[in-house]
Short mmCIF file of C-alpha atoms in Angstrom, two decimals:
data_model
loop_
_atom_site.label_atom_id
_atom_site.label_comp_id
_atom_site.label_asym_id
_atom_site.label_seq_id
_atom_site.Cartn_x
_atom_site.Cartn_y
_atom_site.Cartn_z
CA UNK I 1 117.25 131.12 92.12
CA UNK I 2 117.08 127.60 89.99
CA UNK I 3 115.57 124.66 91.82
CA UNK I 4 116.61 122.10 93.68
CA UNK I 5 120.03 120.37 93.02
CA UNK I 6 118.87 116.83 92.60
CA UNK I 7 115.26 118.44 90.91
CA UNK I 8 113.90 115.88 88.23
CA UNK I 9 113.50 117.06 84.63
CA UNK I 10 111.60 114.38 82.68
CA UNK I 11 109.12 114.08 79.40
CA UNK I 12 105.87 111.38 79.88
CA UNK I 13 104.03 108.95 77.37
CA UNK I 14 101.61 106.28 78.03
CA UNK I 15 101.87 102.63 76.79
CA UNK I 16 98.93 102.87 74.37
CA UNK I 17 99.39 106.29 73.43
CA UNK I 18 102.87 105.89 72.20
CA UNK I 19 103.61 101.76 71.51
CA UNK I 20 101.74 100.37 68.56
CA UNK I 21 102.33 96.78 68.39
CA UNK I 22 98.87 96.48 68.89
CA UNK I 23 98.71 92.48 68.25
CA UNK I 24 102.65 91.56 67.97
CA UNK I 25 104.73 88.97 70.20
CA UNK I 26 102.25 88.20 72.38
CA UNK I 27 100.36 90.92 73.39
CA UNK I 28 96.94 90.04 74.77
CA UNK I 29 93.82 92.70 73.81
CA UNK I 30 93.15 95.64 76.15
CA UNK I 31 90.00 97.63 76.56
CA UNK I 32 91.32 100.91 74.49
CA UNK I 33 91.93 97.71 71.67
CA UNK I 34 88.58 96.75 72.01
CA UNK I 35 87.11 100.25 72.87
CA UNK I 36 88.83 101.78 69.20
CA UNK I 37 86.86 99.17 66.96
CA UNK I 38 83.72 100.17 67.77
CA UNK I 39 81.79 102.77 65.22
CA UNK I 40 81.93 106.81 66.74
CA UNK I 41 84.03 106.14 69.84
CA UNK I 42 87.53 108.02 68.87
CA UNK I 43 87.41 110.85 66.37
CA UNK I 44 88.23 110.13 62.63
CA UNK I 45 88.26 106.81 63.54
CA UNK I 46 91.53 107.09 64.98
CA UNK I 47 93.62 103.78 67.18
CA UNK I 48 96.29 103.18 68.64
CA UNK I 49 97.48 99.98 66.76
CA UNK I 50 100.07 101.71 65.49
CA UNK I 51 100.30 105.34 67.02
CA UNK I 52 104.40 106.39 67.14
CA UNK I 53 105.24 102.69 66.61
CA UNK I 54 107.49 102.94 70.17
CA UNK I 55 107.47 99.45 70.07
CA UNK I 56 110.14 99.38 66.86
CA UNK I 57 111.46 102.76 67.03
CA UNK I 58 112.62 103.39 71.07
CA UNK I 59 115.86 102.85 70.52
CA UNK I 60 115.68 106.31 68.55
CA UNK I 61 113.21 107.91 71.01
CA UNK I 62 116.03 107.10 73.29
CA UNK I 63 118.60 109.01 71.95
CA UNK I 64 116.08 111.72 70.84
CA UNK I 65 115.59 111.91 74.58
CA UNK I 66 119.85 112.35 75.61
CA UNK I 67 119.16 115.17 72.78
CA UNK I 68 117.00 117.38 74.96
CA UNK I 69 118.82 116.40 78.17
CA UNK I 70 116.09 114.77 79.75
CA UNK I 71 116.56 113.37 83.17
CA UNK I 72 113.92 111.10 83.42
CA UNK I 73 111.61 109.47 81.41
CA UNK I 74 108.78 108.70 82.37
CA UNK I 75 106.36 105.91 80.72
CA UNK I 76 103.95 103.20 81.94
CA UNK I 77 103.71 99.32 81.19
CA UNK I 78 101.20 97.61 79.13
CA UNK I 79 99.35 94.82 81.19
CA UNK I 80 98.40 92.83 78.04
CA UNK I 81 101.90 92.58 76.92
CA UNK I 82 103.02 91.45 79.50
CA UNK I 83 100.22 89.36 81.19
CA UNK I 84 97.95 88.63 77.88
CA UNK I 85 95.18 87.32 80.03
CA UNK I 86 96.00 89.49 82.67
CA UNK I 87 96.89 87.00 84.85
CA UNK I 88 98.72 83.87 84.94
CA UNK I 89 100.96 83.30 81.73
CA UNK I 90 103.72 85.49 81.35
CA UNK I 91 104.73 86.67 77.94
CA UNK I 92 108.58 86.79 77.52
CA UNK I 93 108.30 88.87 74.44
CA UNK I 94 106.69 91.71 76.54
CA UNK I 95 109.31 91.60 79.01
CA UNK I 96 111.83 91.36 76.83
CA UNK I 97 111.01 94.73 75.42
CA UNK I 98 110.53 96.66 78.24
CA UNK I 99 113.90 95.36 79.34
CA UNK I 100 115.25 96.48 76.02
CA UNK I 101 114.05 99.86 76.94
CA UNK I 102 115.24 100.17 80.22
CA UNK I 103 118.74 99.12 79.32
CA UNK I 104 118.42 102.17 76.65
CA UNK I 105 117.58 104.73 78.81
CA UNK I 106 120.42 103.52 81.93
CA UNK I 107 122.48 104.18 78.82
CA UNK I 108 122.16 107.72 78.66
CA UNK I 109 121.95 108.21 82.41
CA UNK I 110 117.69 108.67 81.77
CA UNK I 111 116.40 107.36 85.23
CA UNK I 112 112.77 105.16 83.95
CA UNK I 113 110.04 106.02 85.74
CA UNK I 114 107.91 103.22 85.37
CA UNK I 115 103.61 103.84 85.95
CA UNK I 116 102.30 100.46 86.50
CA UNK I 117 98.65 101.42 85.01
CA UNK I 118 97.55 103.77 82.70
CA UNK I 119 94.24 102.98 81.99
CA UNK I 120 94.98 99.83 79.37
CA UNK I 121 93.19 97.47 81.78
CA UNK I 122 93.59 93.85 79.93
CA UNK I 123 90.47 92.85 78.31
CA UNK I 124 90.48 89.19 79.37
CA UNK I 125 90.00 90.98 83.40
CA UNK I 126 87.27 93.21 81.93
CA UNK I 127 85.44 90.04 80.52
CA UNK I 128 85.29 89.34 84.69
CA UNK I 129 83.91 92.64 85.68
CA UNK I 130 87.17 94.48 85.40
CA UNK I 131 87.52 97.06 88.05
CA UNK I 132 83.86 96.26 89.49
CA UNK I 133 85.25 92.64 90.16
CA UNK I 134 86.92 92.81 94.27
CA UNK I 135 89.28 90.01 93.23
CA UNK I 136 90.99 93.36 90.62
CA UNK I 137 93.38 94.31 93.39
CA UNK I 138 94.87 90.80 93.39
CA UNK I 139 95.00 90.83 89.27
CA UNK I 140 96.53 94.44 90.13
CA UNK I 141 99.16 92.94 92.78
CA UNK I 142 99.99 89.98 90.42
CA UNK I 143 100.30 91.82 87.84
CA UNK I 144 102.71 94.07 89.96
CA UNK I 145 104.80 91.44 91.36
CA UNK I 146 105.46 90.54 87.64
CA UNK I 147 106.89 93.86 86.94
CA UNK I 148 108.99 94.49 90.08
CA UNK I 149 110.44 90.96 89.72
CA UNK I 150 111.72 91.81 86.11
CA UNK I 151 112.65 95.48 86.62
CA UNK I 152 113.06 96.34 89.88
CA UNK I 153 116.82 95.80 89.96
CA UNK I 154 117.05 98.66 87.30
CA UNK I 155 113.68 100.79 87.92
CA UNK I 156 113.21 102.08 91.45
CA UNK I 157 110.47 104.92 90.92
CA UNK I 158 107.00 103.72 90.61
CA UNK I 159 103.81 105.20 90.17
CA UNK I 160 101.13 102.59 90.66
CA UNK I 161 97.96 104.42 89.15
CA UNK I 162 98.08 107.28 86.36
CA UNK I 163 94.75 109.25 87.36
CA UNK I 164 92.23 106.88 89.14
CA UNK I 165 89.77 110.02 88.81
CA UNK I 166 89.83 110.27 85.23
CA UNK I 167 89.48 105.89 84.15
CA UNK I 168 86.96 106.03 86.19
CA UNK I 169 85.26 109.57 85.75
CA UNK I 170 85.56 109.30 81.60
CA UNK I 171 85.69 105.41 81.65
CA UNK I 172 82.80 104.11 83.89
CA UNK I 173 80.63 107.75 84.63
CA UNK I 174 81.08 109.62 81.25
CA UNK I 175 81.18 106.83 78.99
CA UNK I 176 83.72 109.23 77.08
CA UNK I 177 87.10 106.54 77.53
CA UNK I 178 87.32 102.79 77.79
CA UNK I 179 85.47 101.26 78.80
CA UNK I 180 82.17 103.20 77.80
CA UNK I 181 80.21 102.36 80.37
CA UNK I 182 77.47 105.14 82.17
CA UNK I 183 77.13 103.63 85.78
CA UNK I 184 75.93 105.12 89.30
CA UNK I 185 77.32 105.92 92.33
CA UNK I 186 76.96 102.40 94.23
CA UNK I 187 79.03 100.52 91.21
CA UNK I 188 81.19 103.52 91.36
CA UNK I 189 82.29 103.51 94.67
CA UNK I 190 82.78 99.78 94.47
CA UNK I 191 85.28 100.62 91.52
CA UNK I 192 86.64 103.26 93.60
CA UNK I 193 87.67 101.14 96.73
CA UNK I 194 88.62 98.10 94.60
CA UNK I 195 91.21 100.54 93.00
CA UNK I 196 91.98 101.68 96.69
CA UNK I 197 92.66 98.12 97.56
CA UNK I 198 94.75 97.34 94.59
CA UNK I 199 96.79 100.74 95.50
CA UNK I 200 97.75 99.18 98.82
CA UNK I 201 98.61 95.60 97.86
CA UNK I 202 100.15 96.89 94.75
CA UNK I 203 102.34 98.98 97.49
CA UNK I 204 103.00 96.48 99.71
CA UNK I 205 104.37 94.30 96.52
CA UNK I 206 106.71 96.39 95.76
CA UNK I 207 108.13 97.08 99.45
CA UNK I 208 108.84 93.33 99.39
CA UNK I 209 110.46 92.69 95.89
CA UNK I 210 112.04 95.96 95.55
CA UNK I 211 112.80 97.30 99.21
CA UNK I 212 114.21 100.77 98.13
CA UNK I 213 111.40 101.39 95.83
CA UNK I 214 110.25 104.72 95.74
CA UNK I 215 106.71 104.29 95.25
CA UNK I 216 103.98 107.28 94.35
CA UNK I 217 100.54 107.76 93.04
CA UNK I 218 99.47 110.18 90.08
CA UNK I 219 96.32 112.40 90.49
CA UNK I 220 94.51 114.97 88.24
CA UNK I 221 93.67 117.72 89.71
CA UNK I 222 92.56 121.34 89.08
CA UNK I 223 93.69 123.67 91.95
CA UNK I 224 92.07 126.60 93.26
CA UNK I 225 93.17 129.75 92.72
CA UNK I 226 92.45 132.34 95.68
CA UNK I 227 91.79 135.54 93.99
CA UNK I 228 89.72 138.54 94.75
CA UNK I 229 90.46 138.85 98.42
CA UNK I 230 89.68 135.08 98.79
CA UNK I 231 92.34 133.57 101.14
CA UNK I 232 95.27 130.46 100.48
CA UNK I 233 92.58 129.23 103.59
CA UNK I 234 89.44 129.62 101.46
CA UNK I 235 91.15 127.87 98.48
CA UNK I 236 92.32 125.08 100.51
CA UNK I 237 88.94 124.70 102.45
CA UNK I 238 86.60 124.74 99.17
CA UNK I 239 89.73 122.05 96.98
CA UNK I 240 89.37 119.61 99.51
CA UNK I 241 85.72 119.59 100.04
CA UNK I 242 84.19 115.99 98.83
CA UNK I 243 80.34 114.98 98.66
CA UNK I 244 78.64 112.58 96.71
CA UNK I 245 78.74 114.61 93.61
CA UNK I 246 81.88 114.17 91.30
CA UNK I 247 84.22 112.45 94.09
CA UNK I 248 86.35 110.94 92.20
CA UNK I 249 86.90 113.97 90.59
CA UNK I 250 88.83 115.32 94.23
CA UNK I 251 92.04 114.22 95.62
CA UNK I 252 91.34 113.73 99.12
CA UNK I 253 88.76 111.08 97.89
CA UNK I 254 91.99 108.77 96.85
CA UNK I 255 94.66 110.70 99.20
CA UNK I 256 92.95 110.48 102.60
CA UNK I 257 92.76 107.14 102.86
CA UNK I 258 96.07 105.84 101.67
CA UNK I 259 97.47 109.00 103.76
CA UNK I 260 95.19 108.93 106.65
CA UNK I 261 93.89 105.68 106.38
CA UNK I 262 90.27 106.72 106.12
CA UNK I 263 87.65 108.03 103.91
CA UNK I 264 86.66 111.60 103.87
CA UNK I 265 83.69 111.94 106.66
CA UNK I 266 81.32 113.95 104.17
CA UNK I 267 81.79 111.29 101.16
CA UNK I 268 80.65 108.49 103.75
CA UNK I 269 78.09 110.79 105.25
CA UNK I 270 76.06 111.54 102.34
CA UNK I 271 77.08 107.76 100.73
CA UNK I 272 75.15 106.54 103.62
CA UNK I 273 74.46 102.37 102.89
CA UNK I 274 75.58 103.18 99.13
CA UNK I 275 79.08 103.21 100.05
CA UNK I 276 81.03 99.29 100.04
CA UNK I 277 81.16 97.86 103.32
CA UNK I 278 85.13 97.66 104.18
CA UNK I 279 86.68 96.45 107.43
CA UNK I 280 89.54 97.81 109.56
CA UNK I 281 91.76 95.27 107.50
CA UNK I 282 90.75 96.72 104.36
CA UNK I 283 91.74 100.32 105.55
CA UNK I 284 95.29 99.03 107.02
CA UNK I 285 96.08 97.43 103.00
CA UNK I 286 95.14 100.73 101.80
CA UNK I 287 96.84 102.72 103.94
CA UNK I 288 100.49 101.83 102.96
CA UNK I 289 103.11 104.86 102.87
CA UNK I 290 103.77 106.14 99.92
CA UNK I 291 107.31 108.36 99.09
CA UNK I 292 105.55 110.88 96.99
CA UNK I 293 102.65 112.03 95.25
CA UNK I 294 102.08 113.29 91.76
CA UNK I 295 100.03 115.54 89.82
CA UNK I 296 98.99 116.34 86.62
CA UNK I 297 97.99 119.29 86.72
CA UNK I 298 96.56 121.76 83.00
CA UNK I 299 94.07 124.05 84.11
CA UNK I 300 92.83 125.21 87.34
CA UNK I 301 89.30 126.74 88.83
CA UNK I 302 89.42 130.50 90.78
CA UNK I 303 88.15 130.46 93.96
CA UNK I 304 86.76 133.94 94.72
CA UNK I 305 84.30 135.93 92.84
CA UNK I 306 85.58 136.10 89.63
CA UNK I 307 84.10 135.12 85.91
CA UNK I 308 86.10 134.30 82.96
CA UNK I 309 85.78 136.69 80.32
CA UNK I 310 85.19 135.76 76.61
CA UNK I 311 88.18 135.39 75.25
CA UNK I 312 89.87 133.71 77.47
CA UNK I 313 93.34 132.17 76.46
CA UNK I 314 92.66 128.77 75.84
CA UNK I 315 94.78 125.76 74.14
CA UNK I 316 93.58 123.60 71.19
CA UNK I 317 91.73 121.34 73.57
CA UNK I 318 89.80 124.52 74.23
CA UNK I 319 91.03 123.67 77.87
CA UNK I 320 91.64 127.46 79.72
CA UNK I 321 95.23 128.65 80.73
CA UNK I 322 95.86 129.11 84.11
CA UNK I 323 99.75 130.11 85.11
CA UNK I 324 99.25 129.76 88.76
CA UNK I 325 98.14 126.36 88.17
CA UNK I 326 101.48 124.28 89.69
CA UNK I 327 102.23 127.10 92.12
CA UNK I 328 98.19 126.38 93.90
CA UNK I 329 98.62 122.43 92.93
CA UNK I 330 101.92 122.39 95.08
CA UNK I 331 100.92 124.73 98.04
CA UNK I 332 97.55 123.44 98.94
CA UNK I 333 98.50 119.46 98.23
CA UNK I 334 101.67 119.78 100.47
CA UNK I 335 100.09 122.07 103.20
CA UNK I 336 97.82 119.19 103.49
CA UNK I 337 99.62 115.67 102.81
CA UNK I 338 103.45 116.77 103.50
CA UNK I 339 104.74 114.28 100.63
CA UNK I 340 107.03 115.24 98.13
CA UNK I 341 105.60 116.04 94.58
CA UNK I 342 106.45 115.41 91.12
CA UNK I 343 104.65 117.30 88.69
CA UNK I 344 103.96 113.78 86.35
CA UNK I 345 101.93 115.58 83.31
CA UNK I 346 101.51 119.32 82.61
CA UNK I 347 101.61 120.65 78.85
CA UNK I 348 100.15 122.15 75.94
CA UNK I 349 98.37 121.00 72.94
CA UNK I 350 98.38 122.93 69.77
CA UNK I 351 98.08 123.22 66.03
CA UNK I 352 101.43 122.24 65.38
CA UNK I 353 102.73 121.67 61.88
CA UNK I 354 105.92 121.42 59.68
CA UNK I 355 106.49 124.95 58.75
CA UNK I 356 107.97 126.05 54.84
CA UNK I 357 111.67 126.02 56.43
CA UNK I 358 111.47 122.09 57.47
CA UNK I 359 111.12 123.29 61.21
CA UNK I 360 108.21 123.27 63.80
CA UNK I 361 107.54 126.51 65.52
CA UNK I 362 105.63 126.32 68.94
CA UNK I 363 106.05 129.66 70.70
CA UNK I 364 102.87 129.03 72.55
CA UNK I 365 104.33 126.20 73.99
CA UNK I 366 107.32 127.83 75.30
CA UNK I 367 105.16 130.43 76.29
CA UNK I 368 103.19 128.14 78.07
CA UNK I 369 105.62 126.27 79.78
CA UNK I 370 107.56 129.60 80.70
CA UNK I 371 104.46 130.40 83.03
CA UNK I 372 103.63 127.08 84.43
CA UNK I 373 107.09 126.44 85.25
CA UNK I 374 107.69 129.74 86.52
CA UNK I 375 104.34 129.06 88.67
CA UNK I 376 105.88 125.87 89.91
CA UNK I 377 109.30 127.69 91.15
CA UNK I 378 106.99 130.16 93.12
CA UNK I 379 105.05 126.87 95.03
CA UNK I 380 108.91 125.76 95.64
CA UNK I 381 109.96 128.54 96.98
CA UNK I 382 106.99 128.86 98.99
CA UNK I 383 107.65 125.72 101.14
CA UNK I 384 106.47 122.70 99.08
CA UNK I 385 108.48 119.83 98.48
CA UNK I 386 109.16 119.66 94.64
CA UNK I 387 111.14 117.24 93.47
CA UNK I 388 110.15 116.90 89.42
CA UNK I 389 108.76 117.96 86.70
CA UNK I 390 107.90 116.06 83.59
CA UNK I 391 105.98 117.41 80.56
CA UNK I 392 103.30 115.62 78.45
CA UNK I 393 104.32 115.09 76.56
CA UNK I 394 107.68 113.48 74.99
CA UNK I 395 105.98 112.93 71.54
CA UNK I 396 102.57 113.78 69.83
CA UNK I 397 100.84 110.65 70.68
CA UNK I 398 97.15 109.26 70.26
CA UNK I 399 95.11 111.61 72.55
CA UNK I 400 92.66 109.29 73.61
CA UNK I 401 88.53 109.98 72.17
CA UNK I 402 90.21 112.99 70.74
CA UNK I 403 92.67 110.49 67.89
CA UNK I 404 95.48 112.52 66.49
CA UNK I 405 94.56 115.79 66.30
CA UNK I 406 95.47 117.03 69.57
CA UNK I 407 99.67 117.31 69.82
CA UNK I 408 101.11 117.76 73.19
CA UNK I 409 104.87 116.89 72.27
CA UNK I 410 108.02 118.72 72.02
CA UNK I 411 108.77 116.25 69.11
CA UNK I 412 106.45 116.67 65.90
CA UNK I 413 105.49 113.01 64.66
CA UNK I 414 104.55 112.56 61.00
CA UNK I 415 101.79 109.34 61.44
CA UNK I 416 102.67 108.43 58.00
CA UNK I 417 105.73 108.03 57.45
CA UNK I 418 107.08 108.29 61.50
CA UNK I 419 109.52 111.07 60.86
CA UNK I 420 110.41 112.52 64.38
CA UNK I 421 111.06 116.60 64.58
CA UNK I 422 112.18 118.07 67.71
CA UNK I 423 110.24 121.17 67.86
CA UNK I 424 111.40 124.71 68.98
CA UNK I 425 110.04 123.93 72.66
CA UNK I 426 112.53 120.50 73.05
CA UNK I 427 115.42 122.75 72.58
CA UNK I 428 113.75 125.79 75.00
CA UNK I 429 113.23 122.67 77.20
CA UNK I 430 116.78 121.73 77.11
CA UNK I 431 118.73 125.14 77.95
CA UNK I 432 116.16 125.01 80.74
CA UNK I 433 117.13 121.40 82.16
CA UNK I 434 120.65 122.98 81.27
CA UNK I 435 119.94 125.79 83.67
CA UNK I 436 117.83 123.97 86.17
CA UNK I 437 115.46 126.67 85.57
CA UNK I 438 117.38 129.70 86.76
CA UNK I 439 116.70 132.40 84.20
CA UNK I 440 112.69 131.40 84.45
#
């Protein structure tokens, strides 16, 4: 059995992992700009200020992407280029290239995917507080209004936010990601429900300016896994449990009230007078429909009595394999919201390098893939709603704190001299897209 007719086979990339063009035609600074110059944040001193060089080379990406056979494509927006001060003055140059690039892909029948934020917050808004500041969800629907206006005759899927839990989990609780900071749970929660509010004005934005949008929401999650006589019920009780601790880390903190149009009862419970004060009016912007949700979804936690053993499979991230991963992520999230999913990010980083014969050999990868995709088919055929898939990642990119060691693409990139190699997985990718995953 292969999946759906109309099913969604796609590759992802993120503006600052992939564009370069850190300072060119107009682009204002962004807090990953700012956050890279400062001594011991990003490992071997790595930045993005040139990374794949996107910016001059997409036309090639392009038609490195009709190569595989991808579907979609699925990338996100710099703020700064477009919006240098994040609000107000629009920079022509900016849009200019991302119309470029949508006029590439319509060209080979890829359908864009545009992500509206992925973390690149403009650092003229974080001068003003950034996502602490209430007024961010009007920068946010400004800033969206810009893009629909200029796109949204050609681009009709948008994802608003590319994993709310991790900016703000890494950026503003680790200290890990841009933009460093180590703050508590009241400033968190503000962030948290400014974000919320941005989500639904953001929404309601594009409902106006493009009315048959289909508009989504990306989350990171790690499913539970019912094993050892543990039940699907157990799993699904214990994944959607939220306190105080690690929140943001769950997806019913940001689901439940743009689904349900309220926050979960044992977050506001234990939050007590921490938690922002927010009015019935606040909970109707947030609580705008959305057309589907996305996750992106690497590893997984078992939920049962059950230790890892030493050993355990593990990529070069040291991040665990789980092959049930998409087929939990899918059950449990559509047993409880009833939205169609796309699978926006699942992948594997390795050791990759050009081997003696001028090729790049990833059978891990495949491997990989093979089971998570396989995993995925099961979830489908169990009742969820799938509708995509798209793999982190297109290219080997900059990998945020961790530079450029990491590499998550099924094309090699030489960060000297920009040389592009599809690697063994792009073409195991392809005869899958080919087959609409039949012969997993």
């Amino acid at each position: 059995m292969s999946f759906r007719k109309d099913f969604v086979w796609g590759a992802a990339t993120a503006s600052y992992q992939i564009e370069g063009a850190w300072n060119e035609d107009g682009k204002g600074l962004n807090i990953w700009d700012e956050f890279c110059s400062q001594q011991g944040k990003i490992e071997n001193k790595a930045t993005g200020n040139v990374a794949c060089d996107h910016y001059h080379r997409f036309k090639d990406d392009v038609k490195l992407m009709a190569e595989i056979g991808l579907k979609s494509y699925r990338f996100s927006i710099s703020w700064a280029r477009l919006l240098p001060d994040g609000t107000g003055k629009i920079n022509q140059k900016g849009i200019d290239f991302y119309n470029n690039l949508i006029d590439e892909l319509l060209k080979y029948n890829i359908t864009p995917f545009v992500t509206i934020y992925h973390w690149d917050l403009p650092y003229a808004l974080h001068l003003q507080g950034g996502w602490l500041n209430p007024k961010s969800a009007d920068w946010f629907a400004e800033y969206t209004e810009v893009i629909a206006k200029n796109f949204g005759d050609r681009v009709k899927n948008f994802i608003t936010f590319n994993e709310p839990s991790v900016f703000m989990g890494c950026g503003y609780w680790m200290g890990s990601h841009a933009p460093g900071y180590r703050l508590g749970d009241r400033e968190l929660l503000q962030i948290g429900h400014n974000i919320h509010m941005a989500q639904g004005k953001a929404v309601s934005v594009l409902r106006k300016e493009v009315p048959d949008a289909k508009v989504g929401i990306t989350l990171a999650t790690q499913p539970k896994i019912p094993i050892n006589g543990a039940t699907e019920q157990d799993a699904y009780n214990s994944y959607f449990s939220v306190g105080l601790g690690g929140y943001f880390w769950s997806v019913n903190y940001w689901l439940d009230p743009i689904v349900f149009g309220e926050y979960p009862k044992e977050l506001l419970e234990q939050a007590g007078e921490m938690f922002p004060k927010y009015t019935k009016e606040d909970m109707k912007i947030i609580n705008q429909k959305i057309d589907f949700m996305g996750l992106n979804i690497y590893e997984a936690q078992y939920e049962g009595n059950y230790e890892r053993p030493q050993g355990t499979a593990h990529t070069e991230l040291s991040w665990d394999v789980y092959p049930d991963a998409l087929k939990w992520g899918v059950i449990l999230n559509y047993k409880r919201y009833k939205l169609p999913i796309y699978i926006t990010e699942n992948g594997l980083s390795t050791h990759d390098w050009v081997s003696l014969d001028g090729k790049v050999h990833d059978p891990n990868r495949i491997d990989f893939l093979h089971r998570y995709i396989k995993g995925l088919k099961e979830g489908a055929e169990a009742g969820a709603d799938v509708r995509g898939y798209f793999q982190w990642s297109l290219m080997d990119n900059f990998e945020w704190a961790k530079g450029y060691n990491p590499r998550f693409g099924m094309i090699y990139v030489n960060y000297q001299t920009q040389e592009r190699i599809l690697k063994d997985s792009a073409y195991w990718y392809k005869d899958l897209i080919n087959t609409n995953g039949e012969n997993l």
